[in-house]
Coordinates of C-alpha atoms and ligand atoms in Angstrom, one line a residue:
X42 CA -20.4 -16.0 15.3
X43 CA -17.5 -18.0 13.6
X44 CA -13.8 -18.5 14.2
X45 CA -13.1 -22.1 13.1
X46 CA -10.2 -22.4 10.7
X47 CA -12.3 -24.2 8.1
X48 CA -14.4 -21.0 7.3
X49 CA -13.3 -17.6 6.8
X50 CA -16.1 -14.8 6.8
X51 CA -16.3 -11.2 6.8
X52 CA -17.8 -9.0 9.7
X53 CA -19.9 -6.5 8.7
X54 CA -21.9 -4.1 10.5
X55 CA -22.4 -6.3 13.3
X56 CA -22.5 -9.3 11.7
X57 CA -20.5 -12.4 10.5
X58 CA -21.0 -12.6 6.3
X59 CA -20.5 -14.8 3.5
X60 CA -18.2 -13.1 0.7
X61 CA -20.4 -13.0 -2.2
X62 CA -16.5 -13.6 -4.1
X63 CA -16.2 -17.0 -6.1
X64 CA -12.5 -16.8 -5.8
X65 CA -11.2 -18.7 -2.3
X66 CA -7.6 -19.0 -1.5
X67 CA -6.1 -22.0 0.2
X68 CA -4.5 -21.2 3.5
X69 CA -1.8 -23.7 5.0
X70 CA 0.0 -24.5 7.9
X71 CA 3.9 -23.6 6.8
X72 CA 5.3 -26.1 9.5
X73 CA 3.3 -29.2 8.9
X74 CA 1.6 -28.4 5.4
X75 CA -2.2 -29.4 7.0
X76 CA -4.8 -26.9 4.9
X77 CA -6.6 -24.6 7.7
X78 CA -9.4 -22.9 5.5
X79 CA -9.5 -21.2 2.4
X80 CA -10.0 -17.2 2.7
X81 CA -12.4 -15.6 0.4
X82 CA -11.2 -12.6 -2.4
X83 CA -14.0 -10.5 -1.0
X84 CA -14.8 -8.5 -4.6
X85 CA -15.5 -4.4 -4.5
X86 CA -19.0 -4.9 -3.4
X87 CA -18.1 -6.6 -0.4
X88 CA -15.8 -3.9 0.4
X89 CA -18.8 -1.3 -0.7
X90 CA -20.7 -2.9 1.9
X91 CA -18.6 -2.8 4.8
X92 CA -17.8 1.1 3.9
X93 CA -22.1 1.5 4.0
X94 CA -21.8 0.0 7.3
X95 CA -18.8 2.1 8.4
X96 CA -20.3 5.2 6.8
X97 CA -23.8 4.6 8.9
X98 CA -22.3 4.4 11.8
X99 CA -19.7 7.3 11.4
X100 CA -22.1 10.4 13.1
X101 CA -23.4 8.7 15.5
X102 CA -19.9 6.8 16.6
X103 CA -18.3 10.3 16.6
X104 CA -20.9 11.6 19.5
X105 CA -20.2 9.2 22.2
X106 CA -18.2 10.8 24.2
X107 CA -14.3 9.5 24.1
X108 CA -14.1 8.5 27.5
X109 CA -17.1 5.6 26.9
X110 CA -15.4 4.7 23.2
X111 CA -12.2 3.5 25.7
X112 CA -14.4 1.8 28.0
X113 CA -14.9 -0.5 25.0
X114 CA -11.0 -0.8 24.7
X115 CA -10.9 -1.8 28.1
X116 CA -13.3 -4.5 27.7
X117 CA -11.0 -5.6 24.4
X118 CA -7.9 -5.8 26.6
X119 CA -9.3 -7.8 29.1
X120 CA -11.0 -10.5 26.2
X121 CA -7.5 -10.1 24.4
X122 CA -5.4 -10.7 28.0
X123 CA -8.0 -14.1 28.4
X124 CA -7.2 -15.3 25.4
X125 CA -3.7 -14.8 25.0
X126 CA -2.8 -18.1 24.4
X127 CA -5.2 -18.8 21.7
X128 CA -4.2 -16.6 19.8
X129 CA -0.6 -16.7 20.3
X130 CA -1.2 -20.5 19.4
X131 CA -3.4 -19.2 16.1
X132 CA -0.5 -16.9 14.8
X133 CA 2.3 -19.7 15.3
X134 CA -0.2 -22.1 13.2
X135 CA -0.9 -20.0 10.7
X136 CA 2.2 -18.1 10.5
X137 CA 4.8 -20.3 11.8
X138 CA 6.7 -18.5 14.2
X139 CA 7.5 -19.9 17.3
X140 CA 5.2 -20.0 20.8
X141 CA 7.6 -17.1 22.3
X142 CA 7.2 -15.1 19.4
X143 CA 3.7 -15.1 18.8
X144 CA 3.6 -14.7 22.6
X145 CA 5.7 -11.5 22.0
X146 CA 3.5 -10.3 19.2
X147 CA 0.1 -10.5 21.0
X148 CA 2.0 -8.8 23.8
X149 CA 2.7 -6.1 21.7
X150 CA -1.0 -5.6 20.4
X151 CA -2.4 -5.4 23.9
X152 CA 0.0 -2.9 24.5
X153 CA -1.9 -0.5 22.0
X154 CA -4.8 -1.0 23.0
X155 CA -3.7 -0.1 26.3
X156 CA -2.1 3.6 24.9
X157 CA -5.4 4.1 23.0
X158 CA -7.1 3.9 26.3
X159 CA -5.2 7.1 26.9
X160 CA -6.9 9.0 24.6
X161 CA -9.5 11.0 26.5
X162 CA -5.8 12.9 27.6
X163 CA -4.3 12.2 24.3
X164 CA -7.0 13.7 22.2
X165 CA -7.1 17.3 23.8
X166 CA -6.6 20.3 21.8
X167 CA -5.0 23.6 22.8
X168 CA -6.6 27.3 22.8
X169 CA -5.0 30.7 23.8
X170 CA -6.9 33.2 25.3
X171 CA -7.5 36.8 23.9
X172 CA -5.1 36.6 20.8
X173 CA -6.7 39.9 20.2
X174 CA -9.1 41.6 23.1
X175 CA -12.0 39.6 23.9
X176 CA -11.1 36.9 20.9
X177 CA -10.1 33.3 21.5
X178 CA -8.6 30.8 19.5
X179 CA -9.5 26.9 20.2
X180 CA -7.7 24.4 17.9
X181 CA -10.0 20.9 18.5
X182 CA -9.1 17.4 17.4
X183 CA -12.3 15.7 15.5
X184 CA -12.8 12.4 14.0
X185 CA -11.4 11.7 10.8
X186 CA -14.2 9.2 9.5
X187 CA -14.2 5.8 8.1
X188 CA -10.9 4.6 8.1
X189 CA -8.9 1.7 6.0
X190 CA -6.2 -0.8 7.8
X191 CA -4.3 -3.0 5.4
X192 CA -2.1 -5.4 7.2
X193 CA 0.8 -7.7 6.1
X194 CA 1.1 -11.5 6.9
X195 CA 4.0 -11.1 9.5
X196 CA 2.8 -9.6 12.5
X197 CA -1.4 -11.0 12.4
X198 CA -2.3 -9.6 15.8
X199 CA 0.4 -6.6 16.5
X200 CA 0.2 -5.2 12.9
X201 CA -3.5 -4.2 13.2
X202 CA -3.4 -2.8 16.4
X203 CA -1.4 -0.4 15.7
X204 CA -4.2 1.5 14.3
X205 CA -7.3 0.0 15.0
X206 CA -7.9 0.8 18.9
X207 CA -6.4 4.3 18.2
X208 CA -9.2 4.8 15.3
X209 CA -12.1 3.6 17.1
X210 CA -10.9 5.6 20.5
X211 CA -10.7 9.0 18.1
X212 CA -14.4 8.6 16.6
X213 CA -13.4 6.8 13.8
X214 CA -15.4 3.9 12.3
X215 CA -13.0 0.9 10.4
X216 CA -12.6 -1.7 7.8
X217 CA -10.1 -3.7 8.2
X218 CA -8.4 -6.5 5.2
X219 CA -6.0 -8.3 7.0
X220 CA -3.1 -10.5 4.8
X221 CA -5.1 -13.6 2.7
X222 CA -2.2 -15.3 4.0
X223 CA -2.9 -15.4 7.3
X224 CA -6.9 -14.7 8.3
X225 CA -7.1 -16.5 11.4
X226 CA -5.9 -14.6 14.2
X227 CA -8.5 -11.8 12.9
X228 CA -10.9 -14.1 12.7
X229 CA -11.0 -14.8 16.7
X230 CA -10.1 -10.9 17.6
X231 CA -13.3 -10.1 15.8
X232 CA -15.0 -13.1 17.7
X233 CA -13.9 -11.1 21.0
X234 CA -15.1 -7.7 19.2
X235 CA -18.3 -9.2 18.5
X236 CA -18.8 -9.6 22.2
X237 CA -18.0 -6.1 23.7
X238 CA -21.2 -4.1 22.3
X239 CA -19.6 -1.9 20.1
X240 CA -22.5 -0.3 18.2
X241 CA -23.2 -1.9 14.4
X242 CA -21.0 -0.9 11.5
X243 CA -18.3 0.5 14.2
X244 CA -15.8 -2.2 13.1
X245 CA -15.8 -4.3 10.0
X246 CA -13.6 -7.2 8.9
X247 CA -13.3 -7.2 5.0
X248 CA -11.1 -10.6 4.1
X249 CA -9.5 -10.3 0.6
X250 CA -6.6 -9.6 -1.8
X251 CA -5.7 -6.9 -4.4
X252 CA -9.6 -6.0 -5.4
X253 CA -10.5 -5.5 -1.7
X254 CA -7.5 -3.4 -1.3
X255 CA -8.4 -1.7 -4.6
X256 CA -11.6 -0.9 -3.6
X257 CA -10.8 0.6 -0.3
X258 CA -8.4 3.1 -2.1
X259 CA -11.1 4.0 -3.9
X260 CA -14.4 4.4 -2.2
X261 CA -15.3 7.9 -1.9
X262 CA -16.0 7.5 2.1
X263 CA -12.6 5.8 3.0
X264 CA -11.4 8.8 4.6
X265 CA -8.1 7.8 5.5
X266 CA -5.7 4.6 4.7
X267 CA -2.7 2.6 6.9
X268 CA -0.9 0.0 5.0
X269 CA 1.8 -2.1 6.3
X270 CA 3.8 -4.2 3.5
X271 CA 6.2 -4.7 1.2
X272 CA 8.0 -1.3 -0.4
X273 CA 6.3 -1.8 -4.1
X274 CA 2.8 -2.4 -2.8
X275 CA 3.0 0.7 -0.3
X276 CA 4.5 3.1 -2.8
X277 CA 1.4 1.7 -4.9
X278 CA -1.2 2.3 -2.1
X279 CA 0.3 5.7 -1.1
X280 CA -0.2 7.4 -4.7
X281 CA -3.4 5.5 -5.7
X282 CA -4.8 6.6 -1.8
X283 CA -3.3 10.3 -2.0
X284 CA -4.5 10.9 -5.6
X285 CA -7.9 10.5 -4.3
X286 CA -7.9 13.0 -1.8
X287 CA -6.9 10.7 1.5
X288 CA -4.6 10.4 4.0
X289 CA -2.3 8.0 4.1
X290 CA 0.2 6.2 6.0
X291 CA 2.2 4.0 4.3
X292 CA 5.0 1.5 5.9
X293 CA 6.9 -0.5 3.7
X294 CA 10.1 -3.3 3.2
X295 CA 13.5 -2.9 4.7
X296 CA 17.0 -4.3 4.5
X297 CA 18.5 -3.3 7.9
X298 CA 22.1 -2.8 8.4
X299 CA 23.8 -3.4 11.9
X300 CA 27.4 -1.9 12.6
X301 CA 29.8 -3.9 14.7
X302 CA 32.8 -1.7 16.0
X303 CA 35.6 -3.5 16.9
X304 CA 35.2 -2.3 21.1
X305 CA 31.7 -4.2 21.4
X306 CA 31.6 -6.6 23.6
X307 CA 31.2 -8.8 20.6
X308 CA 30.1 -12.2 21.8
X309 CA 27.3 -10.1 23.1
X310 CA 26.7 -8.4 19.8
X311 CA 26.7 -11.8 17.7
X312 CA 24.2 -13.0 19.8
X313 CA 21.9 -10.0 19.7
X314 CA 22.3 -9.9 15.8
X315 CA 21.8 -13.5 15.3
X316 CA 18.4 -13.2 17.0
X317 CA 17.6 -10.1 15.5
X318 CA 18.9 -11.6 11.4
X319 CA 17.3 -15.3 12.2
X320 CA 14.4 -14.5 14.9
X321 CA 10.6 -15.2 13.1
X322 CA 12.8 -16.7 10.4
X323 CA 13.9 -13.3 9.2
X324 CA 10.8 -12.4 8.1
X325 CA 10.5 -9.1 10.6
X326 CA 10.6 -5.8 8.9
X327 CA 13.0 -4.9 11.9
X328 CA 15.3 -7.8 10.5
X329 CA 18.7 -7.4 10.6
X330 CA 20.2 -7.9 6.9
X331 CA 23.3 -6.8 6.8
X332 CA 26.1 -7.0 9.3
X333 CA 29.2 -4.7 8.8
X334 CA 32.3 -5.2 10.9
X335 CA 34.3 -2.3 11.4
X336 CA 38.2 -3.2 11.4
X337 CA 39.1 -6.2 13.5
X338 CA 36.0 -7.2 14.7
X339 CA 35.0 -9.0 11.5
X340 CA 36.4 -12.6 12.4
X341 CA 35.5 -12.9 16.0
X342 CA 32.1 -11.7 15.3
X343 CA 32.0 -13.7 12.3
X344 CA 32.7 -17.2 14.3
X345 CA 29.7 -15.9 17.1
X346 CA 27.1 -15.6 14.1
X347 CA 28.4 -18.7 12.7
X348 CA 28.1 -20.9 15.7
X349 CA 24.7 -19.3 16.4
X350 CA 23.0 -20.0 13.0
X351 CA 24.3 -23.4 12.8
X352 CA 23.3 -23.9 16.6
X353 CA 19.4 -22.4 16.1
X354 CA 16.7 -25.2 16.7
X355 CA 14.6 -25.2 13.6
X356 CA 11.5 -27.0 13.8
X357 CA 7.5 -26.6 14.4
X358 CA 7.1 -22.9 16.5
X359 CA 4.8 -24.9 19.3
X360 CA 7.2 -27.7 19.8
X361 CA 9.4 -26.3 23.0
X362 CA 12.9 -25.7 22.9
X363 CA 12.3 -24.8 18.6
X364 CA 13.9 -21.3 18.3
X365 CA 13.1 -21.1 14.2
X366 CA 10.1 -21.7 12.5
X367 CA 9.3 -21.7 8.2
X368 CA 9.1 -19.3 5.9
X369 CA 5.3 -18.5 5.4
X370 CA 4.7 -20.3 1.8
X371 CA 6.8 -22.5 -0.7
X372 CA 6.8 -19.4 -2.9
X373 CA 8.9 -17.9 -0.4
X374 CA 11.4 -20.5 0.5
X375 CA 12.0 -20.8 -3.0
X376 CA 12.6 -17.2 -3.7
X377 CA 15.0 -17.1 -0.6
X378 CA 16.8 -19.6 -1.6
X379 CA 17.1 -18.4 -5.3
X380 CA 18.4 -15.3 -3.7
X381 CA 20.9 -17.0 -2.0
X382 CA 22.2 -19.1 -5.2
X383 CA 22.1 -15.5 -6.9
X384 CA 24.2 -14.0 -4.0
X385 CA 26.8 -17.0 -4.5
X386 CA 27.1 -17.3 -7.9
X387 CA 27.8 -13.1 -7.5
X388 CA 30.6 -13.5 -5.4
X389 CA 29.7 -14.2 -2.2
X390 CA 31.0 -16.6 0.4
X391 CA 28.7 -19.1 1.5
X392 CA 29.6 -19.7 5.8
X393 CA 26.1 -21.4 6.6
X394 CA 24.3 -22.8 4.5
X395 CA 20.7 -23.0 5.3
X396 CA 19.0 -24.0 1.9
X397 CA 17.6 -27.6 1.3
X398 CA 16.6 -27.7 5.2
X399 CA 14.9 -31.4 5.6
X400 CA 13.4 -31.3 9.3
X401 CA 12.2 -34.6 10.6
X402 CA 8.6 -34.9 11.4
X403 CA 7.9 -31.9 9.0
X404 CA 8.6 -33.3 5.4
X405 CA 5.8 -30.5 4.1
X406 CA 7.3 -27.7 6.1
X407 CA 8.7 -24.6 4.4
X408 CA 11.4 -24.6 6.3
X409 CA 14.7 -22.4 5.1
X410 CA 17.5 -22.9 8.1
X411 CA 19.7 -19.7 9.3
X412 CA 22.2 -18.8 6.5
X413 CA 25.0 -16.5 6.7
X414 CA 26.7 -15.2 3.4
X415 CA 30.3 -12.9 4.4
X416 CA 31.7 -10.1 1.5
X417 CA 28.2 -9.6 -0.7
X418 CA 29.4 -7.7 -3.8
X419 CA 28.3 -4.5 -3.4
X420 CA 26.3 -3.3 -5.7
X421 CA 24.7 -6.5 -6.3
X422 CA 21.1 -7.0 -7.2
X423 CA 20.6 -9.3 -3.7
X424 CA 22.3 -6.8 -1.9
X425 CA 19.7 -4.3 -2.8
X426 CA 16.7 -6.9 -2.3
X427 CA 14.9 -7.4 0.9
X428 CA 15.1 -10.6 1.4
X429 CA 12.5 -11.3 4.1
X430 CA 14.1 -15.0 5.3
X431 CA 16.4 -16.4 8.1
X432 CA 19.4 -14.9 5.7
X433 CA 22.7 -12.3 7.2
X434 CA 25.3 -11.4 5.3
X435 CA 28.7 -9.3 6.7
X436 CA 30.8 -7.7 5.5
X437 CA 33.7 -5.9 6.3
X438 CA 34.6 -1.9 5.9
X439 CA 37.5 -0.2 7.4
X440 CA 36.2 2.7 9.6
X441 CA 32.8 4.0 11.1
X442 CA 32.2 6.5 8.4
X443 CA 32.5 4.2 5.6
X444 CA 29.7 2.1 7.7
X445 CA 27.3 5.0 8.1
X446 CA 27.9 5.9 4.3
X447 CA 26.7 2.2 4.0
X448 CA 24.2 2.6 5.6
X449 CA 22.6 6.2 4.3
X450 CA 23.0 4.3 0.7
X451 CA 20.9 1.8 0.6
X452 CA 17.4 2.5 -1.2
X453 CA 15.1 1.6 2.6
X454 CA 15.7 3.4 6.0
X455 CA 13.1 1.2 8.4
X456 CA 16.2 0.8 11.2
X457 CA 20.2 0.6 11.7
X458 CA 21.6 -0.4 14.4
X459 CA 25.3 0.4 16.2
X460 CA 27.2 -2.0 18.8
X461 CA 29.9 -0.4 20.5
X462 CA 31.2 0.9 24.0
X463 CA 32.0 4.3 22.6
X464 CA 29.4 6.8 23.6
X465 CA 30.7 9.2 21.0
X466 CA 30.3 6.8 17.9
X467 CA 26.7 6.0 19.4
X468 CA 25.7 9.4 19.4
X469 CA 27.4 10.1 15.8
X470 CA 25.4 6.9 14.6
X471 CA 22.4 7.9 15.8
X472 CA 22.9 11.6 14.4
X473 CA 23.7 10.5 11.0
X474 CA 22.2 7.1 10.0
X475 CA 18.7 8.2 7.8
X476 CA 16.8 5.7 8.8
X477 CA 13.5 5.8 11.4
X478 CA 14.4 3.2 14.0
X479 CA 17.9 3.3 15.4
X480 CA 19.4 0.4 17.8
X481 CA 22.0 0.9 20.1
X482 CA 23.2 -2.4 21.4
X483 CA 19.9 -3.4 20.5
X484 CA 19.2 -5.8 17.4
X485 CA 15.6 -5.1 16.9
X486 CA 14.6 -1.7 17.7
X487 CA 10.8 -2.0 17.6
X488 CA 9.4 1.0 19.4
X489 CA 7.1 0.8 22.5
X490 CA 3.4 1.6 21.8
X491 CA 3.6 4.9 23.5
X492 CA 6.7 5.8 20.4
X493 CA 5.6 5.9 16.7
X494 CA 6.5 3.1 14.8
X495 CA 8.7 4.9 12.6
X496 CA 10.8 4.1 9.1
X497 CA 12.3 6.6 6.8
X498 CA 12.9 7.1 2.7
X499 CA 12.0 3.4 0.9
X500 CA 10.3 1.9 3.9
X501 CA 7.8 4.8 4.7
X502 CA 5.2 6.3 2.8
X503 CA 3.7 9.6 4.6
X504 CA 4.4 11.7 7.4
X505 CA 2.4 10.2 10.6
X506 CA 3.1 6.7 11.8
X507 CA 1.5 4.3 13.7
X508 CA 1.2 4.3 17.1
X509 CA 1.0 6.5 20.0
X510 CA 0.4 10.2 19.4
X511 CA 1.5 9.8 16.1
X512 CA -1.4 7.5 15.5
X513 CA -4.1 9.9 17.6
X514 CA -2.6 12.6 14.8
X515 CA -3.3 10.5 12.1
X516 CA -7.0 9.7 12.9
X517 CA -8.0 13.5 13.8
X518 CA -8.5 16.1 11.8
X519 CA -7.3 19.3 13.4
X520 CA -10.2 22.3 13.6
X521 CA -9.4 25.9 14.6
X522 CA -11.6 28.3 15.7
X523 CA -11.8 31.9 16.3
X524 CA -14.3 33.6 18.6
X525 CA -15.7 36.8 19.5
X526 CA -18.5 37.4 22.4
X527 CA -19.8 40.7 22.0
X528 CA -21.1 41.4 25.4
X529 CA -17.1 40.7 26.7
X530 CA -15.2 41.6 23.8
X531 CA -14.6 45.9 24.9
X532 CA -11.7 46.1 27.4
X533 CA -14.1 47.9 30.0
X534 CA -16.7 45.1 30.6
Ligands
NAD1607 P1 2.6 -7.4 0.8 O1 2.9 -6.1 0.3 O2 2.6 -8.5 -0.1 O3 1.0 -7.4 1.3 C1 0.6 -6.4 2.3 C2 -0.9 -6.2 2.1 O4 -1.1 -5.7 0.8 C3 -1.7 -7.5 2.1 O5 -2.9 -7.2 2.8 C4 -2.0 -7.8 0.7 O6 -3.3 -8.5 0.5 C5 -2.0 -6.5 0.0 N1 -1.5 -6.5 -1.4 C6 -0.5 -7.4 -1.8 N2 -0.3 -7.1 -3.1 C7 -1.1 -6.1 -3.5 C8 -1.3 -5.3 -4.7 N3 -0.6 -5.6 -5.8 N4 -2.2 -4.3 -4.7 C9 -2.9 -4.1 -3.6 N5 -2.8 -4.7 -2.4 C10 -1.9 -5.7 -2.4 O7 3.4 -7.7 2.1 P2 3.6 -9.0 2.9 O8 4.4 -10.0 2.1 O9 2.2 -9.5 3.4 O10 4.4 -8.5 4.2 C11 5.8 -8.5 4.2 C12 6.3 -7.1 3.9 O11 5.8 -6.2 4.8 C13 7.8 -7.0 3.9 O12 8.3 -6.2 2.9 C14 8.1 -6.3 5.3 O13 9.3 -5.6 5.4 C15 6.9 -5.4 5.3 N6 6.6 -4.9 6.7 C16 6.9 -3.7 7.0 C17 6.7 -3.2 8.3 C18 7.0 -1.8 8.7 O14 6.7 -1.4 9.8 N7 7.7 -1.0 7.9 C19 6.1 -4.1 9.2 C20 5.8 -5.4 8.9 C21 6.1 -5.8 7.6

């Protein structure tokens, strides 16, 4: 058993293991700079391992039947609802967003374990009935295998569960590599896993960087792969993954446009945009990036944004009333704020300035403050790059066409999102924006557990998300059969 921050181990069939890897990397708090622990590289024969273990325990996983693999969820959601605030306290330490957020996250993963509980209705197949006489046709849903989950530093606790319960509730068996940014919070979910009596080798916890990740891709018996990251990485993962033989599910970056038309209610709309561009210091794939104000709403919406990113409490995420925490490393806030000395010396017009933040108490912190850029040359490198930190910029276009064509023309599609009080621009947004999330009057459209996560051309890799059926899909493999009984198959019997 271990979950103290000093020490990060693996968990491998059944047990908590030492990384054989020499290579440790440091892990820090972003708000106050204190080291946690350092995670291990875990090297290819960690990973082989863990597969082993996951292979082993793949038959006999796949024969219990899926109505006792849920009663294990169900223990997990009640361990995971007991310890909510230890963990949302974990993911604010090591990640740095605020209490509310983390709260929000954890929420969000208890939520899918919840939908995966459904599975014993989810999981059924279909059959017709004489499709010629006295022959039937059943198409059944079967377990995939041993499964891969790669997960980025952003969301620790949602980010995993948007697979993990529905695998194990299919008849899968799991490795999971959780970011070597942020090991903690899966350090104390698998101390509640350890405790629910999952059989050995059911669920493994593989701590690592590129090898591990490498290795996955590679092992003969990793069946299927979901990776959540950046665009370059899941492009990466989905070709490496597909070219040897898996299935994959790859969800990458974004750079997410929101539409302001001028008959918004648009002190509303600034607000909802502000916490959208500057909530979990902008590092949310579901970030709004880009504002564009159609006609005349670019100057009151402008002064909202403005009094909201100069107005958002900055600070350490479990002090109360902080509303922004850092960026998660000082490789990060450095690249931000490169981005946004690119984005100025391109042309654009600095309205907040966030860079240089100094917050008292927190001299270590990486701590970027809300910054708002207004009339990005476009093209621009910046205004192609995502720039995953508390960063909007607007600009200003003359009609809602232009603003969809804005939006179809950028290189990601993860989500767009339309504020108006014009139902017939709402439903023309929604028909042609190509993106896979779409907000209306809604600044971060992040899709219920019971709705695949979704995301279109750069951000999304594959054809099945995460989530809900989607994710019960992914994680069964579909088997038809045809049958014949003699005895009954002559129209007299
Ligand atoms: P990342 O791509 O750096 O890392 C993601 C995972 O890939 C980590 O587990 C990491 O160890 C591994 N990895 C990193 N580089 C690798 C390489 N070269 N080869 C193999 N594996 C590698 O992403 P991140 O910085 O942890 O997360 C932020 C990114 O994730 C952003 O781009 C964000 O938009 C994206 N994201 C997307 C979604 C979505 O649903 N589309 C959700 C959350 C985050």
């Amino acid at each position: 058993m271990t979950n103290t921050w000093e020490q990060v181990r693996n968990y491998v069939a059944g047990k908590w293991q030492d990384s054989l890897a020499v290579d440790r990397v440091l892990v820090w708090d972003p708000a106050t700079g204190e080291r946690l622990g350092n995670v291990p590289m875990s090297s290819s024969s960690d990973v082989g391992t863990a597969v082993q273990a996951a292979a082993k325990a793949a038959p006999m996983w796949r024969r219990v039947p899926v109505g006792e693999r849920t009663n294990f969820l169900f223990k997990l959601r009640e361990l995971l609802k007991q310890n909510f605030e230890d963990l949302s306290r974990t993911i604010t330490i090591e990640c740095g967003k605020t209490l509310a957020e983390s709260q929000g996250e954890v929420q969000r993963a208890i939520e899918n374990v919840e939908v995966a509980c459904g599975t014993p209705a989810l999981i059924q197949g279909y059959n017709s009935e004489d499709i010629a006489v006295g022959i039937d046709e059943i198409m059944i849903r079967q377990p995939v295998g041993v499964c891969a989950v790669i997960a980025p530093f952003n969301f620790p606790a949602m980010i995993p569960f948007w697979f993990l319960p529905y695998a194990l509730a299919c008849g899968n068996t799991v490795v999971l590599k959780p970011s070597e940014r942020v090991p903690f919070t899966m350090q104390k979910v698998f101390g509640l896993i350890d405790t629910i009596g999952l059989p050995i080798g059911v669920v493994n916890l593989v701590n690592g960087g590129r090898e591990a990740v490498d290795a996955l891709l590679d092992h003969p018996h990793v069946r299927a792969v979901s990776f959540v990251g950046s665009s370059a990485v899941a492009r990466y993962v989905y070709s490496r993954a597909a070219a040897a033989g898996k299935r994959v599910q790859c969800q990458g970056g974004a750079k997410n446009p929101v539409v302001i038309l001028p008959d918004a209610d648009l002190t509303m709309a600034g607000e909802i945009v502000a916490d959208s561009a500057f909530g979990c210091a902008g590092q949310r794939c579901l970030a709004a990036s880009f504002a564009i104000a159609v006609g005349e709403a670019a100057e009151p919406f402008t002064e909202v944004i403005q009094h909201r990113a100069e107005s958002r409490i900055t600070g350490y995420g479990l002090e109360q009333g902080v509303q922004m925490g850092p960026v998660i490393t000082p490789e990060s806030k450095a690249r931000i704020e490169t981005l946004v000395d690119r984005a100025v010396s391109d042309g654009a017009k600095l309205v907040v300035d966030g860079r240089n933040a100094a917050i008292p108490d927190y001299p270590k912190g990486t701590f970027v403050r809300p910054t708002v850029l207004a009339n990005l040359p476009i093209p621009s490198d910046v205004a192609r790059t995502e720039i995953f930190g508390p960063v909007l910029s607007i600009n200003h276009v003359d009609t809602i066409d232009e603003a969809i064509e804005f939006v179809n023309s950028g290189e990601y599609g993860n989500m767009a999102c339309l504020f108006t009080s014009d139902g017939s621009n709402a439903r023309k947004f929604r028909y042609q924006v190509e993106v896979g999330n779409v907000g209306i009057n809604v600044g971060v459209a992040a899709p219920m557990a019971y709705f695949p996560f979704s995301g279109a051309r750069g951000s999304f890799f594959g054809d099945l998300h995460g989530q809900g059926r989607d994710a019960i899909e992914f994680f069964t493999q579909q088997k038809v059969a045809v049958e014949r009984w003699p005895k009954t198959w002559s129209r007299k019997f």
